[in-house]
Amino acid sequence: MQELSLSDLGLALPELFLACLGMVLLVYGAFRGARAAGEVAVIGSLALVLVGILVLTGSVERSTAFNGLFVVDAFAVFVKILILLGAVLGIVLAANYLKAEGIQRFEYVILLMFATLGMMMMVSANDLIALYIGLETQSLALYVMAAFHRDTLRSSEAGLKYFVLGALSSGMLLYGASMIYGYTGATGFAEIAQHLEATEGPAAVGLIVGIVFVAAGLAFKTSAVPFHMWTPDVYEGAPTPVTAFFSVAPKVAAIALFMRVLADPFGELVHDWRQIIIAISVGSMVLGAFAAINQTNIKRLMAYSSIGHVGYALIGFAAGTPEGISSVLVYMAIYLVTNVGTFAVIIAMRRRGRAVEDIADLAGLQHRQRGMTIALTIFMFSMAGIPPMAGFIGKLVVFGAAIDAGLTLLAIIGVLASVVSAFYYLRIVKVMWFDEAAEPFDKPADSSLGTVMFVSALLTVLFVAYPAPLIDSAAIAADALF
Amino acid sequence: MSESYLLLALVGLPFLGAIVAGLLPARARDTAGQLGGAVAIASIAIVVSVLPAVEEGEVLRLELPWMPSLGLDFVLRMDGLAVLFVGMVSVIGGLVILYARYYMSAEDPVPRFFSFLLAFMGSMTGVVLSGNLIQLSFFWELTSLFSFLLIGYWHHTTAARDGARMAITVTAGGGLCLFAGMLLLGHIAGSFDLEVVLASGDRIRSHPLYVPVLLLLLLGALTKSAQFPFHFWLPQAMAAPTPVSAYLHSATLVKAGVFLLARLWPVLAGTETWFWIVGTAGLVTMLVGAYVAIFQNDLKGLLAYSTISHLGLITLLLGLNSELATVAAIFHIMNHAAFKASLFMAAGIIDHETGTRDIRRLSGLNRFMPFTARLAMVAAAAMAGVPLLNGFLSKEMFFAEALSAASPRPALLDILPVAAMVASAFSVTYSLRFIHKAFFGPNPTDLPRTPHEPPGWMRLPVEILVLACIMIGILPAATVGPLLDVAARSVLGEATPVYSLTVWHGWTLPLLMSMIALVGGVVIYLSLQRYLQRGVEGPPLIRRLEARRIFDRTMVFLSWRLARLLEGLFGTRRLQTQLRLLLFVALLAGGLAVVLRGPGPGNLEPAGIDPVLGLVWVIGSACAIGAAWMAKYHRLAALILLGGAGLVTCVTFVWFSAHDLALTQLLVEVVTTVLLLLGLRWLPKRMVGTGTRSPEVLTVARRLRDLGLAVAAGVGMAALAFAVMTRTPPDLLARHFLELAYLEGGGTNVVNVILVDFRGFDTLGEITVVAVVALTAFALLRRFRPAPDSVDVPEQQRYLRAVEAARPDRREGITVADWLLVPSVVTRMLFPVICIVALFLLLRGHDMPGGGFVAGLTVSIAIILQYMFGGTAWVEARLQVHPLRWMGAGLLFATGTGLGAWWFDRPFLTSWFSYLEIPVLGTVPAASALLFDIGVFALVFGATVLMLIALAHQSVRGHRAVPRVAVAARAQPSSPAAAQPAVAQPAVAQAAGQGGGG
């Protein structure tokens, strides 16, 4: 064992910076009280940007710290940037919403920062213990965030439900981790991989059970079927900016963690865990496609949509190849942008000072808020995977990777599911453009929502013209796992 | 190469125009029209300029890097087939733009229309020029998208909305299938580049995935080309403005499907599967479309079904696996585009000038718009296949093919010509009906507008197209011969057959068939007069069998019933159900792995079971089951039973010589039980049963299910634990610690050495967490508001008070004091003893069971005992412990010990150990870790006491709150719930102040 050294700290500088600043801001907020909310939000988002710069300027070569507990490589850098992007947008989207709902507290930003910290640790975890600590750091903050609007029943219920189910799944994950430790004698990913390489013949059944339980715990965090049940309730109940944040950053982090855990230490057992991934992928796609059709609440719809998108992303993962992993990263990046844009629209859905969430409330929006309508139309087309929107490229790379890996049937199921899901995305488009106009929404207090919508829409449309940077960097990131 | 950049302009210009048009103000009808016209003219100019090169057999290519890491480049590729299609798209596009300028009314937002139309034109050009498969499906989806917007252009009408939605559902759905097919096709060919794909025909046809690929691609192509059974969206799409119909349903959208079939003909055709699927779809579509077209009462509906029928004809030709038929198909694609576009425009003129498209209301228009009538007649004659017009030529070729097709089943050879003739006769019939009903007969009555000739510019496109029909019809070889030749060559390559493009082939069988069809068509029309007069909507026999309705039903099923079913099955808002599902799936997945692989025998034999330990375990299990049973009915009993189970665990640890573990377990067990008991006070009381009535069947079933789940989870856990324990553990860390505990940590109590030395940093973190948790618990309980139903004093105390009140000689509270006198004296005397024990445990912790954590819990127990027997008020009055100071001191002490190591130039928390000679006690081990342990002790003690105070103090506060609540409730009977917390607050604050002070 080596002692703690300065280079270790240097490698984890972004995380350390975020953790320290989070605590400083917490104390600052605690002393300054309610007035601190605005200042903390500004400092927090600037800090997240700074963390992003630190991540980018840091090492991209694979290097480990803290006796191999913590790893930084291109994969981690790529995913961390996505997470930080989601987090910054989570603060930006929330600013006016929280104020309007009367729940503008500085703790929101602090919790979000700690959740982000946990996600970054998850992504950099190189050991089952480190993984668990990152996961719980994230989850605990998220539980509270879900219940942030604590005076409403729905939000409290969402938080409680998320907590109870999340605790159960964390327990499963921990149990699986201890099984893995019991059968391999190691918690470090590198050691587990070594052990598996050294073992001849099929893997011990206990190890498989362990992997199953770890996968179940992670599937819960990604809200993949059959561990998705909490998603609609939590998405609906949580304050909308929190839902927006939930639907991007933790999801990206959990999928990244999923890939790191299964592809890195258990790369040898790809044929064993691939079945799990395929099963949950198919389940998620089908359920996401069908169950969403029936929804009238747009947040619930987005919940099912996110379940479906996780299913598509997992198709690429099931391929188990570097192309597959990179396709997942591309998919998640595109998903993040599109989803944040969509939620910017949902957050802007306020009528006479109150948030409205029904799809019917969007009726005839084009007569009133043309820009918003166009933006949401672009997002919906992108989610449905209709060219030339970015979502099409996402589906393209994912399905392509699956077919190259010989998973033809899975790709076909994916295509069929996206046909079905196109139905409800297009329904929203139809409601906005063709239905009788409902009352207009309130003008947003400032331009932040509009800016987010505009930039996301622009990225979604123009991505197709110059996709190379994202696709190339995702490929580099994916290579780091192999 | 500058020429290849022209291709980019060809695709890019329309999109550019679309963007510019979209930015124009809504009234800029002329500007938008001119812009569109300019784009179309530029496109035509480009096509003309590259035509010579293509005619020489050159394939123009433009490659731009797109997604190089995926091996995907943006490739534009122009060969004969592409040039033919681009020509058609831009020429007819230009004519439609000119026509639309006059057709669209000034009230419509026309720039938007042109914007969509140009974008559609660009997408269509993109489809035909695409040089790789992915790009092709990309533009393919774009055409679906823009056709959706065009069809739904008049979105204020329901018909337009429904038509647009249906069109996009069918075509975009098919497009996604196409996309999947393209991915597979590229996978088989090894590249998405069209050149490579076109060159690997044999490999594709013999590949095991050929049939799935074919099916997926055909789903795409047939939906787009409105082939049976996907034809239903096209008539619905007639709700679009007529220029859109003229464009989409003559030359472009629906032709994309047949374009794809022709494009991939070299690689996919030539198999029996192809023949059966494509041929059958084409044949059925041709017949059904033509038949239904006869009975349409809407001019555009008639044309729509006729389009379906003609596309069926083209599909059939492509499906025949014959080179000559393919040439005929390509030829008919051109001819159909020309006459159908002009007919749609003519129908649009009629609609525009009369206000209706209903055949039953139209009549005698020949007198009002003679010129238009002549044009329409010629175009309709071309559609019917009258000689000297273009339709005749391709139909002639079709008949020849129908006669000579090489079919896998000889019987088909008899059917095919007959079917061809029948369809052709139907086509004559509906053409005749179109002309006869609209232009002849008596003067029309009650038309919405007075009919007259349209503006000259509006008629010009029709004139040009009709002229083309005639020119091609008379001089085919001179007009379109070269173009057809180069297109056919680009599809068929070396295999291009010799064909003759002349009007007169002599007295041949096909000519005879044409004649029969013409005469037959007239006869059918005459014999149907009576039926048609009745004006019934839809054709006889199959009127009820509407694919559209089936589609609607299917959509309702998929979108509503199935969705609801699935949601009901897999979605639930109830937490318990969700938990159950989660557990169930985990059990299933884990169990499945075990069942599939088999657990395999363990390599360690379980040792025999000592009967005494067995008995202890029976008691423990009974306690656990009892706790589970009582949890619902009697929480107190359940908690006590849980304690019993915990004790059995302690005994087991002792049994297996893990006394340190046992000690910790025991103390934790005691402290948590007491803390839980204190909390229990505030939960609702035990559930009162609903009487003697036996529970309902459902309830019983639910409980049984929960029981089963619990048993399964328990058994699963036990089995897993057993499986792990009967195997030799891998070389774990345990040995490492056992060996090094004394050598490096100077202690023989390995657990304690790990805690305070090896893992000292972790422990420091953990005690910090304990401190934080204690503070949080305190902070939360400080503002605790008891539930209204548990504010009241417990039943037992009420009873005692009643007794004391009834007896004037007894002071309040004296009974309890009497009862508890002996135990309270005993516990008070025990207090110092326990403290000494704790000290003992603390000091010996490094070598023997004990340690700071255990010692801290022990002292806490001493205080808990005081609470239990002395009562909260008594203890609070005397307790001089300041938990916060203890915690702070502990934390500082532990950290200080760690920092102390720096003094000696060692890393943080490095420990030092030795033995000290202390006068009375003798030799005691003295390690710096002991100091650390003292810190742990102080902190654990402080934290436990703090939580204890916070919890125990609730009982005092609850009593105080009661009378005030009662008063408040009386004062404000309307809102007791609202009043209660407000009143309780001062008491809470007061109590908190006391609690914090200790």
XYZ file of C-alpha atoms in Angstrom, chain B residues 321-721:
401
model
C -37.494 -10.302 -62.365
C -37.104 -9.438 -65.995
C -34.818 -6.786 -67.427
C -37.294 -5.688 -70.074
C -39.986 -5.280 -67.448
C -37.643 -3.092 -65.465
C -37.103 -0.866 -68.466
C -40.867 -0.680 -68.833
C -41.183 0.217 -65.173
C -38.725 3.071 -65.461
C -40.486 4.275 -68.585
C -43.847 4.169 -66.878
C -42.473 6.083 -63.914
C -41.786 9.005 -66.253
C -45.022 8.760 -68.131
C -47.108 8.482 -65.042
C -45.431 11.523 -63.549
C -46.298 13.583 -66.595
C -49.947 12.695 -67.018
C -50.792 12.388 -63.349
C -49.308 15.749 -62.446
C -51.282 17.412 -65.225
C -54.482 15.657 -64.161
C -54.065 16.698 -60.556
C -53.502 20.256 -61.684
C -56.577 20.086 -63.874
C -58.592 18.780 -60.958
C -57.166 21.624 -58.907
C -58.255 24.131 -61.531
C -61.762 22.690 -61.490
C -61.824 22.852 -57.706
C -60.413 26.351 -57.735
C -62.880 27.720 -60.292
C -66.025 25.874 -59.273
C -65.510 25.391 -55.572
C -66.131 21.663 -55.549
C -64.435 18.432 -56.546
C -67.511 16.257 -56.229
C -68.118 14.429 -59.487
C -71.825 14.231 -58.719
C -72.175 17.989 -58.698
C -69.917 18.741 -61.636
C -71.198 18.646 -65.158
C -70.809 20.288 -68.544
C -67.703 22.262 -67.685
C -66.560 21.896 -71.265
C -68.601 24.960 -72.113
C -67.146 27.107 -69.350
C -63.497 26.130 -69.544
C -62.985 24.592 -72.924
C -59.253 24.883 -72.931
C -58.762 23.217 -69.599
C -61.218 20.551 -70.642
C -59.167 19.725 -73.750
C -56.011 19.482 -71.704
C -57.620 17.243 -69.124
C -59.032 15.030 -71.847
C -55.638 14.467 -73.394
C -54.053 13.744 -70.035
C -56.852 11.370 -69.098
C -56.490 9.625 -72.409
C -52.819 9.162 -71.666
C -53.756 7.665 -68.334
C -56.205 5.333 -70.038
C -53.538 4.255 -72.502
C -54.957 5.635 -75.699
C -52.531 5.265 -78.602
C -50.305 8.143 -79.624
C -49.976 9.237 -76.041
C -47.241 8.313 -73.631
C -49.344 6.094 -71.375
C -50.026 3.826 -74.303
C -46.349 3.076 -74.880
C -45.514 1.895 -71.423
C -48.766 0.015 -71.159
C -47.919 -1.738 -74.382
C -44.581 -2.752 -72.912
C -46.348 -3.961 -69.826
C -48.692 -6.164 -71.812
C -45.770 -7.630 -73.687
C -44.090 -8.432 -70.399
C -47.232 -9.874 -68.900
C -47.359 -12.253 -71.798
C -43.750 -13.312 -71.638
C -42.978 -13.201 -67.922
C -40.920 -16.095 -66.662
C -42.922 -17.206 -63.719
C -42.096 -19.958 -61.227
C -45.642 -21.231 -61.661
C -46.808 -21.671 -65.263
C -50.425 -21.133 -64.318
C -49.608 -17.561 -63.538
C -48.842 -16.949 -67.147
C -52.503 -17.247 -67.903
C -53.621 -15.046 -65.072
C -51.164 -12.223 -65.537
C -52.275 -11.040 -68.993
C -55.889 -11.242 -67.959
C -55.240 -9.269 -64.818
C -53.310 -6.746 -66.875
C -56.192 -6.339 -69.244
C -58.737 -6.026 -66.471
C -56.733 -3.375 -64.685
C -56.238 -1.581 -67.935
C -59.939 -1.677 -68.675
C -60.707 -0.281 -65.241
C -58.232 2.447 -65.925
C -60.100 3.321 -69.101
C -63.332 3.328 -67.136
C -62.278 5.768 -64.485
C -60.544 8.022 -66.985
C -63.741 8.086 -68.967
C -65.785 8.812 -65.904
C -63.502 11.669 -64.917
C -63.832 13.330 -68.288
C -67.441 12.509 -68.980
C -68.860 13.569 -65.678
C -66.839 16.703 -65.283
C -66.902 18.168 -68.723
C -69.978 16.833 -70.463
C -73.619 16.665 -69.744
C -76.012 19.471 -68.868
C -74.919 22.755 -67.353
C -74.018 22.432 -63.721
C -76.390 23.687 -61.063
C -75.735 24.995 -57.558
C -71.962 25.205 -57.860
C -70.351 27.345 -55.156
C -68.696 29.542 -57.801
C -69.369 30.379 -61.404
C -66.878 28.353 -63.422
C -64.539 30.043 -65.880
C -61.085 29.549 -67.334
C -58.194 29.973 -64.925
C -55.465 32.579 -65.376
C -53.124 31.716 -68.218
C -50.121 31.241 -65.963
C -51.978 28.742 -63.893
C -52.812 26.708 -66.971
C -49.315 26.882 -68.361
C -47.892 24.002 -66.311
C -50.748 21.784 -67.439
C -50.150 22.765 -71.033
C -46.462 21.943 -70.794
C -47.099 18.566 -69.223
C -49.812 17.624 -71.702
C -47.540 18.661 -74.509
C -44.928 16.342 -73.070
C -47.462 13.521 -72.989
C -48.199 14.006 -76.639
C -44.591 14.437 -77.702
C -43.491 11.310 -75.914
C -46.466 9.480 -77.229
C -45.684 10.289 -80.832
C -41.914 10.517 -80.872
C -40.736 8.435 -77.913
C -37.254 7.632 -79.162
C -36.460 11.206 -80.059
C -37.712 12.780 -76.836
C -37.067 10.571 -73.864
C -35.183 7.762 -75.579
C -31.697 8.826 -74.413
C -32.821 9.539 -70.892
C -34.598 6.234 -70.544
C -31.617 4.485 -72.026
C -29.145 5.963 -69.592
C -31.474 5.311 -66.659
C -32.061 1.719 -67.641
C -28.354 1.218 -68.198
C -27.517 2.557 -64.764
C -29.850 -0.005 -63.166
C -29.215 -2.988 -65.392
C -25.653 -2.318 -66.502
C -24.394 -4.865 -68.965
C -27.631 -6.764 -68.837
C -29.655 -3.979 -70.430
C -31.810 -5.682 -73.031
C -32.600 -4.454 -76.482
C -35.951 -2.753 -76.542
C -37.700 -0.675 -79.105
C -39.339 2.630 -78.434
C -41.706 3.035 -81.324
C -45.366 3.715 -81.553
C -46.078 1.027 -84.080
C -44.888 -2.534 -83.536
C -47.220 -4.068 -86.079
C -50.311 -6.115 -85.356
C -49.142 -7.766 -82.165
C -50.867 -9.450 -79.273
C -50.227 -6.533 -76.886
C -51.935 -4.192 -79.331
C -54.914 -6.469 -79.411
C -54.975 -6.490 -75.633
C -54.885 -2.700 -75.614
C -57.845 -2.597 -77.897
C -59.760 -5.086 -75.818
C -58.990 -3.064 -72.709
C -60.142 0.169 -74.336
C -63.379 -1.305 -75.532
C -63.859 -3.197 -72.313
C -63.369 -0.041 -70.306
C -66.040 1.791 -72.253
C -68.407 -1.135 -71.864
C -67.837 -1.299 -68.129
C -68.464 2.408 -67.837
C -71.722 2.199 -69.713
C -72.942 -0.787 -67.756
C -72.127 0.876 -64.448
C -74.152 3.993 -65.231
C -77.096 3.020 -63.092
C -74.993 2.175 -60.069
C -72.939 5.323 -60.353
C -76.047 7.440 -60.728
C -77.094 6.548 -57.249
C -74.030 8.404 -56.017
C -73.119 5.875 -53.369
C -69.779 6.541 -51.771
C -67.258 3.789 -52.374
C -67.179 0.707 -54.546
C -69.547 -2.229 -54.283
C -68.522 -5.430 -52.514
C -65.468 -4.125 -50.709
C -66.915 -0.859 -49.540
C -67.088 -2.090 -45.996
C -63.603 -3.465 -45.997
C -61.734 -0.289 -45.449
C -58.067 -0.544 -44.689
C -58.260 2.910 -43.207
C -60.708 1.734 -40.627
C -58.548 -1.264 -39.841
C -55.643 1.099 -39.449
C -57.642 3.271 -37.088
C -58.698 0.272 -35.073
C -55.144 -0.946 -34.885
C -53.947 2.442 -33.805
C -56.587 2.602 -31.124
C -55.619 -0.824 -29.939
C -51.920 -0.081 -29.921
C -52.176 3.402 -28.651
C -54.838 2.955 -26.090
C -55.798 -0.539 -25.073
C -52.421 -2.195 -25.281
C -50.787 0.778 -23.662
C -53.260 0.714 -20.825
C -52.868 -3.005 -20.459
C -49.097 -2.745 -20.276
C -49.234 0.125 -17.891
C -51.625 -1.781 -15.722
C -49.369 -4.795 -15.764
C -46.037 -3.146 -15.213
C -46.778 0.263 -13.825
C -48.132 0.961 -10.420
C -48.098 3.919 -8.125
C -48.211 1.867 -4.969
C -44.972 1.653 -3.139
C -45.609 -1.803 -1.728
C -46.316 -3.258 -5.130
C -43.194 -1.607 -6.452
C -41.102 -3.009 -3.640
C -42.598 -6.398 -4.216
C -41.802 -6.280 -7.911
C -38.270 -5.195 -7.227
C -37.691 -8.038 -4.808
C -39.427 -10.515 -7.025
C -37.282 -9.692 -10.018
C -34.087 -9.859 -7.983
C -35.099 -13.213 -6.584
C -36.027 -14.471 -9.998
C -32.809 -13.299 -11.617
C -30.648 -14.635 -8.821
C -32.582 -17.869 -8.607
C -32.483 -18.380 -12.349
C -28.708 -18.162 -12.395
C -28.512 -20.765 -9.636
C -31.027 -23.051 -11.292
C -29.416 -22.787 -14.707
C -25.872 -23.275 -13.551
C -26.538 -25.420 -10.507
C -25.019 -24.281 -7.247
C -22.343 -26.953 -7.252
C -21.167 -28.641 -4.097
C -19.280 -26.701 -1.512
C -15.857 -27.998 -0.633
C -16.241 -27.602 3.100
C -18.283 -30.032 5.130
C -20.624 -28.325 7.554
C -19.626 -29.233 11.083
C -22.152 -30.976 13.296
C -24.661 -28.860 15.108
C -24.437 -28.637 18.843
C -27.934 -29.374 20.232
C -27.670 -26.531 22.713
C -26.855 -24.009 20.027
C -29.639 -25.538 17.984
C -32.042 -24.857 20.830
C -30.822 -21.284 21.103
C -31.453 -20.869 17.411
C -34.925 -22.289 17.713
C -35.616 -19.600 20.278
C -34.056 -16.972 18.055
C -36.087 -18.055 15.059
C -39.228 -18.111 17.137
C -38.465 -14.578 18.279
C -37.897 -13.439 14.697
C -41.106 -15.004 13.446
C -42.963 -13.627 16.430
C -41.574 -10.178 15.739
C -42.722 -10.357 12.130
C -46.138 -11.532 13.258
C -46.568 -8.904 15.920
C -45.190 -6.054 13.852
C -48.651 -5.354 12.562
C -50.588 -5.786 15.780
C -48.337 -4.978 18.671
C -45.223 -3.005 18.015
C -43.932 -3.162 21.541
C -44.080 -6.931 21.605
C -42.481 -7.060 18.181
C -39.623 -4.883 19.345
C -38.978 -6.980 22.413
C -39.020 -10.127 20.310
C -36.591 -8.514 17.905
C -34.311 -7.913 20.849
C -34.574 -11.609 21.631
C -33.457 -12.511 18.140
C -30.572 -10.089 18.496
C -29.491 -11.685 21.724
C -29.429 -15.070 20.060
C -27.088 -13.597 17.478
C -24.867 -12.419 20.329
C -24.875 -15.895 21.818
C -23.922 -17.357 18.472
C -20.989 -14.991 18.198
C -19.815 -15.997 21.641
C -20.284 -19.630 20.752
C -17.901 -19.264 17.870
C -15.398 -17.405 19.984
C -16.016 -13.952 18.621
C -16.536 -12.253 21.936
C -15.513 -8.831 20.754
C -18.169 -9.012 18.109
C -20.646 -10.344 20.615
C -19.913 -7.551 23.024
C -20.449 -4.900 20.411
C -23.584 -6.589 19.169
C -24.988 -6.823 22.658
C -24.440 -3.191 23.455
C -25.748 -1.983 20.144
C -28.751 -4.203 20.603
C -29.529 -2.708 24.001
C -29.067 0.879 22.982
C -31.061 0.618 19.777
C -33.887 -1.208 21.478
C -34.194 1.502 24.060
C -34.018 4.248 21.478
C -36.641 2.493 19.392
C -38.844 2.120 22.429
C -38.627 5.816 23.019
C -39.627 6.482 19.454
C -42.403 3.955 19.589
C -44.246 6.201 21.973
C -45.075 8.510 19.105
C -46.329 5.971 16.660
C -50.016 5.117 16.466
C -51.117 2.471 18.901
C -51.581 -1.158 18.091
C -54.152 -1.906 15.469
C -57.485 -2.857 16.833
C -59.015 -5.767 14.969
C -62.307 -5.217 13.197
C -64.056 -7.774 15.324
C -64.412 -11.484 15.142
C -65.313 -11.486 11.495
C -62.830 -13.638 9.626
C -60.730 -11.652 7.119
C -61.721 -11.612 3.496
C -60.326 -14.075 1.016
C -58.382 -11.372 -0.788
C -56.755 -10.225 2.397
C -55.757 -13.742 3.240
C -54.362 -14.228 -0.230
C -52.401 -11.014 0.025
C -50.920 -11.999 3.340
C -50.053 -15.441 2.059
C -48.298 -13.882 -0.905
C -46.326 -11.584 1.337
C -45.488 -14.533 3.519
C -44.271 -16.462 0.517
C -42.153 -13.549 -0.605
C -40.668 -13.136 2.840
C -39.919 -16.826 3.117
C -38.385 -16.876 -0.350
C -36.195 -13.883 0.411
C -35.141 -15.370 3.735
C -34.447 -18.785 2.323
C -32.560 -17.259 -0.571
C -30.363 -15.279 1.760
C -29.778 -18.280 3.963
C -28.955 -20.448 0.978
C -26.514 -17.911 -0.349
C -24.879 -17.549 3.020
